[in-house]
Short mmCIF file of C-alpha atoms in Angstrom, two decimals:
data_model
loop_
_atom_site.label_atom_id
_atom_site.label_comp_id
_atom_site.label_asym_id
_atom_site.label_seq_id
_atom_site.Cartn_x
_atom_site.Cartn_y
_atom_site.Cartn_z
CA UNK T 1 77.90 16.34 -60.05
CA UNK T 2 76.13 17.37 -57.44
CA UNK T 3 73.62 16.44 -54.93
CA UNK T 4 72.49 18.39 -51.95
CA UNK T 5 72.72 16.94 -48.66
CA UNK T 6 69.54 15.41 -46.73
CA UNK T 7 70.56 17.03 -43.31
CA UNK T 8 68.48 14.54 -41.39
CA UNK T 9 67.00 15.55 -38.07
CA UNK T 10 69.16 14.39 -35.35
CA UNK T 11 72.48 13.24 -37.66
CA UNK T 12 75.39 14.93 -36.81
CA UNK T 13 77.48 15.48 -40.37
CA UNK T 14 81.49 15.96 -40.01
CA UNK T 15 81.05 18.97 -42.58
CA UNK T 16 84.58 19.79 -45.62
CA UNK T 17 85.76 23.64 -46.41
CA UNK T 18 87.80 24.08 -48.62
CA UNK T 19 90.68 25.93 -45.76
CA UNK T 20 94.54 24.29 -46.15
CA UNK T 21 93.61 22.85 -42.55
CA UNK T 22 90.91 20.34 -43.36
CA UNK T 23 92.84 18.53 -46.23
CA UNK T 24 96.51 17.38 -46.47
CA UNK T 25 98.63 17.46 -49.34
CA UNK T 26 97.21 13.65 -50.52
CA UNK T 27 94.06 14.80 -50.10
CA UNK T 28 93.11 12.89 -46.93
CA UNK T 29 90.81 14.68 -44.23
CA UNK T 30 92.65 15.60 -41.45
CA UNK T 31 89.86 18.01 -39.46
CA UNK T 32 86.28 18.71 -40.53
CA UNK T 33 83.82 20.48 -38.29
CA UNK T 34 80.30 18.98 -36.65
CA UNK T 35 77.46 20.44 -38.42
CA UNK T 36 73.66 18.97 -37.63
CA UNK T 37 69.87 20.22 -39.51
CA UNK T 38 69.56 23.04 -36.78
CA UNK T 39 73.42 24.09 -36.91
CA UNK T 40 75.22 24.43 -40.08
CA UNK T 41 76.66 26.87 -42.40
CA UNK T 42 74.91 27.49 -45.62
CA UNK T 43 78.23 26.70 -47.35
CA UNK T 44 78.21 22.97 -46.29
CA UNK T 45 76.18 21.95 -49.12
CA UNK T 46 76.79 18.92 -50.70
CA UNK T 47 77.62 15.53 -50.31
CA UNK T 48 79.57 12.94 -52.49
CA UNK T 49 80.67 9.28 -54.22
CA UNK T 50 83.04 7.18 -54.77
CA UNK T 51 82.96 8.09 -58.30
CA UNK T 52 83.75 11.63 -57.79
CA UNK T 53 86.58 14.26 -57.53
CA UNK T 54 86.61 16.88 -56.21
CA UNK T 55 88.48 20.45 -57.05
CA UNK T 56 89.40 23.02 -54.98
CA UNK T 57 88.25 26.92 -56.04
CA UNK T 58 90.65 27.89 -53.32
CA UNK T 59 93.81 29.23 -54.80
CA UNK T 60 97.16 27.81 -53.51
CA UNK T 61 94.94 24.40 -52.15
CA UNK T 62 97.27 22.19 -50.93
CA UNK T 63 95.65 19.31 -52.62
CA UNK T 64 93.31 20.89 -55.34
CA UNK T 65 91.81 17.32 -56.92
CA UNK T 66 90.25 15.32 -54.26
CA UNK T 67 88.69 11.77 -54.06
CA UNK T 68 87.91 9.26 -51.48
CA UNK T 69 87.39 6.30 -50.44
CA UNK T 70 85.87 6.03 -46.63
CA UNK T 71 82.81 3.77 -46.21
CA UNK T 72 81.24 6.66 -43.35
CA UNK T 73 81.44 8.86 -46.78
CA UNK T 74 77.86 9.71 -46.46
CA UNK T 75 78.76 11.50 -42.92
CA UNK T 76 80.65 14.31 -44.40
CA UNK T 77 79.28 17.27 -46.51
CA UNK T 78 81.58 19.60 -48.56
CA UNK T 79 81.79 23.23 -48.68
CA UNK T 80 80.15 24.93 -52.03
CA UNK T 81 83.77 25.93 -52.31
CA UNK T 82 84.65 22.54 -54.24
CA UNK T 83 84.08 22.04 -58.20
CA UNK T 84 82.41 18.06 -58.05
CA UNK T 85 83.08 16.22 -61.06
CA UNK T 86 82.51 12.43 -62.75
CA UNK T 87 85.56 11.50 -64.66
CA UNK T 88 84.29 10.50 -67.91
CA UNK T 89 84.81 6.78 -69.77
CA UNK T 90 87.96 6.49 -71.38
CA UNK T 91 89.86 7.80 -68.55
CA UNK T 92 91.36 6.88 -65.17
CA UNK T 93 89.79 8.18 -62.28
CA UNK T 94 92.67 8.16 -60.06
CA UNK T 95 94.78 8.96 -63.26
CA UNK T 96 92.48 12.42 -63.91
CA UNK T 97 93.12 12.80 -60.05
CA UNK T 98 96.80 13.28 -60.00
CA UNK T 99 97.00 14.93 -63.19
CA UNK T 100 95.14 17.80 -61.74
CA UNK T 101 97.80 17.63 -59.18
CA UNK T 102 100.58 17.81 -61.30
CA UNK T 103 102.72 21.05 -60.83
CA UNK T 104 101.99 22.19 -64.28
CA UNK T 105 98.04 21.99 -64.31
CA UNK T 106 98.07 23.32 -60.63
CA UNK T 107 99.97 26.09 -61.46
CA UNK T 108 97.93 27.50 -64.46
CA UNK T 109 95.13 26.79 -61.46
CA UNK T 110 96.66 29.36 -59.55
CA UNK T 111 97.28 31.99 -62.38
CA UNK T 112 93.99 31.89 -63.55
CA UNK T 113 91.99 32.65 -60.51
CA UNK T 114 88.81 35.26 -60.07
CA UNK T 115 88.01 37.93 -57.78
CA UNK T 116 85.27 38.27 -56.39
CA UNK T 117 83.77 40.73 -53.98
CA UNK T 118 85.38 38.74 -50.42
CA UNK T 119 85.93 35.42 -51.96
CA UNK T 120 88.95 33.99 -54.65
CA UNK T 121 87.28 31.16 -57.16
CA UNK T 122 88.12 29.64 -60.03
CA UNK T 123 86.19 30.19 -62.87
CA UNK T 124 84.52 26.97 -65.08
CA UNK T 125 84.85 28.40 -67.80
CA UNK T 126 88.84 28.74 -67.41
CA UNK T 127 89.44 25.26 -65.68
CA UNK T 128 87.89 23.68 -69.10
CA UNK T 129 90.02 25.82 -71.73
CA UNK T 130 92.87 23.53 -70.41
CA UNK T 131 93.94 21.48 -73.29
CA UNK T 132 94.73 17.84 -72.71
CA UNK T 133 96.15 15.71 -75.11
CA UNK T 134 94.33 11.96 -75.60
CA UNK T 135 95.90 9.59 -72.93
CA UNK T 136 95.10 5.67 -73.81
CA UNK T 137 93.32 3.81 -71.12
CA UNK T 138 96.31 1.03 -71.27
CA UNK T 139 99.27 4.23 -70.69
CA UNK T 140 97.07 5.31 -67.80
CA UNK T 141 96.74 2.32 -66.04
CA UNK T 142 100.52 1.82 -67.05
CA UNK T 143 101.48 4.86 -64.89
CA UNK T 144 99.54 4.01 -62.17
CA UNK T 145 100.80 0.40 -61.62
CA UNK T 146 104.21 2.76 -61.16
CA UNK T 147 102.09 5.33 -59.02
CA UNK T 148 100.97 2.56 -56.72
CA UNK T 149 104.19 1.01 -54.58
CA UNK T 150 104.52 4.55 -54.71
CA UNK T 151 102.06 5.38 -52.53
CA UNK T 152 101.96 2.99 -50.54
CA UNK T 153 105.26 4.07 -48.75
CA UNK T 154 104.20 7.93 -48.79
CA UNK T 155 100.66 6.15 -46.77
CA UNK T 156 103.35 3.93 -44.36
CA UNK T 157 105.82 6.96 -43.49
CA UNK T 158 102.52 9.20 -43.16
CA UNK T 159 101.35 6.65 -40.49
CA UNK T 160 104.38 7.16 -38.79
CA UNK T 161 104.38 10.82 -38.03
CA UNK T 162 103.49 12.56 -34.84
CA UNK T 163 101.60 15.60 -35.39
CA UNK T 164 103.28 18.67 -33.16
CA UNK T 165 100.29 18.99 -31.12
CA UNK T 166 100.76 15.05 -29.82
CA UNK T 167 105.26 15.46 -29.51
CA UNK T 168 104.21 18.58 -27.27
CA UNK T 169 101.88 16.88 -25.61
CA UNK T 170 103.90 13.60 -25.33
CA UNK T 171 106.79 15.66 -23.67
CA UNK T 172 104.43 16.93 -21.36
CA UNK T 173 102.70 14.20 -19.95
CA UNK T 174 106.65 13.01 -19.18
CA UNK T 175 108.34 15.57 -17.57
CA UNK T 176 105.02 16.75 -15.50
CA UNK T 177 103.17 13.25 -15.43
CA UNK T 178 100.04 14.59 -16.74
CA UNK T 179 97.18 11.95 -16.40
CA UNK T 180 95.70 12.44 -20.37
CA UNK T 181 93.57 9.07 -19.91
CA UNK T 182 91.90 10.48 -16.60
CA UNK T 183 90.79 13.45 -18.74
CA UNK T 184 89.69 12.25 -21.74
CA UNK T 185 86.94 10.05 -19.34
CA UNK T 186 86.23 13.34 -17.46
CA UNK T 187 85.56 14.69 -20.06
CA UNK T 188 82.72 13.21 -20.92
CA UNK T 189 80.55 13.75 -17.33
CA UNK T 190 78.50 16.87 -17.49
CA UNK T 191 77.72 16.97 -14.02
CA UNK T 192 79.11 20.06 -12.60
CA UNK T 193 79.69 21.80 -8.21
CA UNK T 194 79.30 25.18 -8.09
CA UNK T 195 81.90 26.56 -5.62
CA UNK T 196 82.02 30.00 -6.75
CA UNK T 197 85.37 30.52 -4.52
CA UNK T 198 87.44 28.07 -6.56
CA UNK T 199 90.31 28.42 -9.31
CA UNK T 200 90.35 31.99 -9.18
CA UNK T 201 89.42 35.50 -8.49
CA UNK T 202 88.67 36.19 -12.22
CA UNK T 203 84.49 37.18 -11.94
CA UNK T 204 84.73 35.31 -15.57
CA UNK T 205 86.43 32.90 -14.92
CA UNK T 206 84.68 31.95 -11.70
CA UNK T 207 81.36 31.93 -12.68
CA UNK T 208 82.27 29.84 -15.58
CA UNK T 209 80.40 26.60 -15.33
CA UNK T 210 82.76 24.40 -17.58
CA UNK T 211 85.32 24.92 -15.08
CA UNK T 212 82.96 23.12 -12.08
CA UNK T 213 83.12 20.69 -14.31
CA UNK T 214 85.21 16.96 -14.00
CA UNK T 215 87.25 18.01 -16.50
CA UNK T 216 88.08 21.53 -15.69
CA UNK T 217 88.84 20.91 -12.26
CA UNK T 218 91.56 18.46 -12.83
CA UNK T 219 92.83 20.21 -15.41
CA UNK T 220 92.98 23.01 -13.15
CA UNK T 221 94.12 20.61 -10.33
CA UNK T 222 97.00 19.48 -12.75
CA UNK T 223 98.05 22.62 -13.34
CA UNK T 224 98.27 23.84 -9.83
CA UNK T 225 100.28 20.64 -8.21
CA UNK T 226 103.19 21.92 -10.48
CA UNK T 227 102.94 25.74 -10.56
CA UNK T 228 101.48 28.68 -8.59
CA UNK T 229 101.81 30.97 -11.26
CA UNK T 230 100.05 32.71 -13.67
CA UNK T 231 100.18 34.69 -16.49
CA UNK T 232 100.48 37.46 -15.27
CA UNK T 233 103.83 36.93 -13.36
CA UNK T 234 105.35 37.08 -15.91
CA UNK T 235 104.14 39.21 -18.36
CA UNK T 236 106.78 42.23 -19.66
CA UNK T 237 103.85 44.35 -20.13
CA UNK T 238 99.74 44.86 -20.27
CA UNK T 239 98.13 42.36 -23.00
CA UNK T 240 97.67 44.11 -25.84
CA UNK T 241 94.58 43.55 -28.26
CA UNK T 242 94.77 43.89 -32.28
CA UNK T 243 93.98 46.73 -34.23
CA UNK T 244 90.82 46.59 -36.58
CA UNK T 245 91.39 47.59 -40.37
CA UNK T 246 89.41 49.10 -43.28
CA UNK T 247 89.68 47.77 -46.75
CA UNK T 248 91.51 52.06 -47.71
CA UNK T 249 94.25 50.78 -45.05
CA UNK T 250 94.96 47.89 -47.63
CA UNK T 251 98.14 48.28 -49.75
CA UNK T 252 99.60 45.49 -51.86
CA UNK T 253 102.38 47.32 -52.07
CA UNK T 254 103.03 47.51 -48.34
CA UNK T 255 105.61 46.67 -46.00
CA UNK T 256 104.12 46.01 -43.13
CA UNK T 257 102.12 42.50 -42.94
CA UNK T 258 98.62 42.23 -41.47
CA UNK T 259 98.60 39.35 -39.32
CA UNK T 260 94.55 38.09 -38.25
CA UNK T 261 93.05 35.29 -37.16
CA UNK T 262 93.41 33.48 -40.89
CA UNK T 263 97.59 33.90 -40.89
CA UNK T 264 98.18 31.91 -37.81
CA UNK T 265 95.39 29.15 -38.21
CA UNK T 266 98.12 26.62 -38.97
CA UNK T 267 99.88 28.76 -35.14
CA UNK T 268 102.70 29.58 -37.21
CA UNK T 269 102.35 33.67 -38.55
CA UNK T 270 102.07 32.28 -42.82
CA UNK T 271 103.33 35.68 -44.11
CA UNK T 272 102.43 34.09 -47.63
CA UNK T 273 98.46 34.28 -46.72
CA UNK T 274 99.35 37.85 -45.02
CA UNK T 275 97.95 41.06 -47.19
CA UNK T 276 99.78 44.17 -46.25
CA UNK T 277 98.75 47.75 -44.92
CA UNK T 278 99.99 50.87 -45.61
CA UNK T 279 102.88 52.70 -44.09
CA UNK T 280 100.24 55.69 -42.46
CA UNK T 281 98.44 52.78 -40.80
CA UNK T 282 101.88 51.49 -39.52
CA UNK T 283 102.75 54.43 -37.83
CA UNK T 284 99.05 55.39 -36.53
CA UNK T 285 99.12 51.94 -35.35
CA UNK T 286 102.73 51.08 -33.60
CA UNK T 287 101.67 49.92 -30.17
CA UNK T 288 100.04 47.36 -32.20
CA UNK T 289 103.10 45.83 -34.13
CA UNK T 290 105.00 42.67 -33.50
CA UNK T 291 108.57 41.79 -32.27
CA UNK T 292 110.62 39.28 -31.84
CA UNK T 293 109.51 37.04 -29.36
CA UNK T 294 105.58 37.84 -28.96
CA UNK T 295 103.24 35.27 -29.46
CA UNK T 296 99.95 35.78 -30.56
CA UNK T 297 96.93 34.44 -29.16
CA UNK T 298 93.34 34.70 -31.63
CA UNK T 299 90.73 35.47 -29.40
CA UNK T 300 87.69 35.03 -31.18
CA UNK T 301 86.90 32.74 -34.09
CA UNK T 302 84.97 29.00 -35.17
CA UNK T 303 88.39 26.81 -35.14
CA UNK T 304 90.66 29.06 -34.16
CA UNK T 305 90.16 30.75 -30.75
CA UNK T 306 93.13 29.40 -28.75
CA UNK T 307 95.44 29.04 -31.55
CA UNK T 308 98.84 30.60 -31.34
CA UNK T 309 101.97 31.80 -33.10
CA UNK T 310 105.17 32.21 -32.11
CA UNK T 311 107.42 35.03 -33.69
CA UNK T 312 110.76 34.26 -34.30
CA UNK T 313 112.00 37.16 -37.51
CA UNK T 314 113.45 40.03 -36.51
CA UNK T 315 112.98 41.31 -39.43
CA UNK T 316 109.12 41.04 -39.83
CA UNK T 317 107.56 43.79 -39.74
CA UNK T 318 103.20 43.39 -38.82
CA UNK T 319 100.20 44.55 -36.88
CA UNK T 320 98.06 42.33 -35.52
CA UNK T 321 94.58 42.18 -36.29
CA UNK T 322 91.50 42.68 -33.77
CA UNK T 323 90.64 40.18 -32.25
CA UNK T 324 93.99 38.28 -32.13
CA UNK T 325 96.08 39.80 -28.81
CA UNK T 326 99.82 40.14 -27.92
CA UNK T 327 101.46 38.08 -25.45
CA UNK T 328 105.18 39.56 -24.47
CA UNK T 329 107.18 37.24 -21.33
CA UNK T 330 109.90 38.67 -19.24
CA UNK T 331 112.16 35.98 -17.63
CA UNK T 332 110.30 33.03 -19.90
CA UNK T 333 111.41 31.24 -22.32
CA UNK T 334 108.88 32.41 -25.90
CA UNK T 335 109.18 29.13 -26.77
CA UNK T 336 108.48 26.81 -23.57
CA UNK T 337 105.67 29.20 -23.72
CA UNK T 338 104.48 28.67 -27.25
CA UNK T 339 104.26 25.09 -26.58
CA UNK T 340 102.56 24.57 -23.65
CA UNK T 341 99.72 27.32 -25.23
CA UNK T 342 99.28 24.59 -27.74
CA UNK T 343 99.21 22.17 -25.00
CA UNK T 344 96.34 20.09 -24.63
CA UNK T 345 95.18 21.49 -20.92
CA UNK T 346 95.45 24.78 -22.15
CA UNK T 347 93.51 24.54 -25.23
CA UNK T 348 91.13 23.28 -23.16
CA UNK T 349 91.01 26.38 -20.53
CA UNK T 350 90.50 28.53 -23.87
CA UNK T 351 87.24 25.81 -24.45
CA UNK T 352 85.77 25.91 -21.21
CA UNK T 353 86.35 29.37 -21.45
CA UNK T 354 84.61 30.45 -24.12
CA UNK T 355 81.45 28.23 -23.89
CA UNK T 356 81.44 28.60 -20.26
CA UNK T 357 79.23 32.42 -20.23
CA UNK T 358 76.46 31.46 -22.53
CA UNK T 359 76.97 32.71 -26.02
CA UNK T 360 80.47 34.28 -25.09
CA UNK T 361 82.72 33.19 -28.32
CA UNK T 362 85.27 35.78 -27.28
CA UNK T 363 88.76 35.69 -24.36
CA UNK T 364 89.72 38.66 -23.11
CA UNK T 365 93.17 39.76 -21.49
CA UNK T 366 91.66 39.42 -18.17
CA UNK T 367 91.05 35.60 -18.51
CA UNK T 368 94.55 35.01 -19.90
CA UNK T 369 96.39 37.14 -17.12
CA UNK T 370 94.69 34.50 -14.37
CA UNK T 371 95.30 31.07 -16.48
CA UNK T 372 98.57 28.56 -15.06
CA UNK T 373 101.31 28.71 -16.34
CA UNK T 374 104.41 26.39 -15.55
CA UNK T 375 107.17 28.19 -13.15
CA UNK T 376 110.17 26.59 -13.79
CA UNK T 377 114.08 27.63 -14.36
CA UNK T 378 114.79 29.02 -17.90
CA UNK T 379 117.50 26.18 -18.19
CA UNK T 380 114.87 23.92 -17.28
CA UNK T 381 112.49 24.97 -20.24
CA UNK T 382 115.70 25.43 -22.20
CA UNK T 383 115.92 21.31 -22.29
CA UNK T 384 112.12 20.68 -22.58
CA UNK T 385 111.95 22.73 -25.52
CA UNK T 386 115.93 21.20 -27.42
CA UNK T 387 113.37 17.48 -26.40
CA UNK T 388 110.84 18.98 -28.23
CA UNK T 389 112.46 20.20 -31.96
CA UNK T 390 114.33 17.25 -31.36
CA UNK T 391 111.23 15.20 -32.26
CA UNK T 392 110.26 17.56 -34.78
CA UNK T 393 113.01 17.29 -36.72
CA UNK T 394 112.89 14.04 -37.14
CA UNK T 395 109.10 14.20 -38.26
CA UNK T 396 110.34 17.50 -40.87
CA UNK T 397 112.94 14.48 -41.72
CA UNK T 398 110.06 11.96 -42.64
CA UNK T 399 108.19 14.95 -43.97
CA UNK T 400 110.84 15.30 -47.17
CA UNK T 401 110.73 11.84 -47.98
CA UNK T 402 107.71 12.23 -48.37
CA UNK T 403 107.75 15.20 -51.05
CA UNK T 404 110.09 13.64 -52.55
CA UNK T 405 108.00 10.55 -53.19
CA UNK T 406 105.30 13.17 -54.32
CA UNK T 407 107.93 14.63 -56.75
CA UNK T 408 108.35 10.95 -58.07
CA UNK T 409 104.34 10.46 -58.68
CA UNK T 410 104.66 13.93 -60.48
CA UNK T 411 107.33 13.06 -62.73
CA UNK T 412 105.01 9.88 -64.11
CA UNK T 413 102.07 11.76 -64.86
CA UNK T 414 104.21 14.33 -66.57
CA UNK T 415 106.35 11.85 -68.38
CA UNK T 416 102.61 10.11 -69.19
CA UNK T 417 101.28 13.51 -71.05
CA UNK T 418 104.50 14.23 -72.95
CA UNK T 419 105.59 10.46 -73.80
#
């Protein structure tokens, strides 16, 4: 049930790609790309209605089947990587939704994959071959009546969860008295003062106009209140740019992973999403391998630049990719540095650097070296890390409760199918 987005002039739409960072396990939108008539990728094409069910073509999608009950649904535009359906009479839309999300059916989808050149997607004919017995509308409604209170429990628990970004900002705000409210207000101001001697001797930063806007000036001054040190003062070695790779370098039987921007988009190295490379490629790029305690920073990519991953695995072998960089620190708690680099302030510094030099869409080691890094004792760093981790552990316990509730829904669907 496909309908092209009209892309009306001067209207900004919320673009939803198929990537895992945009939709959560319950099919809720958690992020989007801002797109307009003048600036939108060709893959963001379709509008949907509340009558539609969307099926992600992405293998291992968090939630393969989606349905939205948003009042402002016409503001959203969806990727051509979604199959868009309307449910036939005799079937409850929400029952079909949960049926498509069930572990059994999701397993069938994930193991019937069509691999094209540069893209992986399901073929509709594979989907339509899956047989499901006819289930009476009464049985569907009975199942949904059992699911409804579980849905409410999931919603209540999700509303109580703070994301890691929020936890990091909350702790750093308490520890260092960051004024996020004033920062938000200043971000709305577009005027700037041009002082060519402010902030840094680094010429890129010096001539970056956005650093001279009120919000950029405010962030730098906030950080300068608590530190006079920069990343360059704590580097164990020069920051290293990643290695490029060709198709011939990949080896599905390789023992070393290729750590790309895509594998750290969720702020961690996701080994399950990483390709492996040949031993000869690794041997030729030993200077660009990782070890425990390394921080990998994405230096390019829409929605990816500035994202970081901390390597916390002494056994993993990986080569980090071009458009990422490796940061090794000395006499500094790597996990504290990682959380600091996830903070709103640091991410804003990356954002304004990227946008400050015309069409520049990269950040380079020479710039990172000059960015402020909080200078406190190792014991204080460890204390703050523990505080953040304790709160994250609480959130993870809540997420485990939600997972158990999702399993209850899955069991209700399966029981209805096999009864």
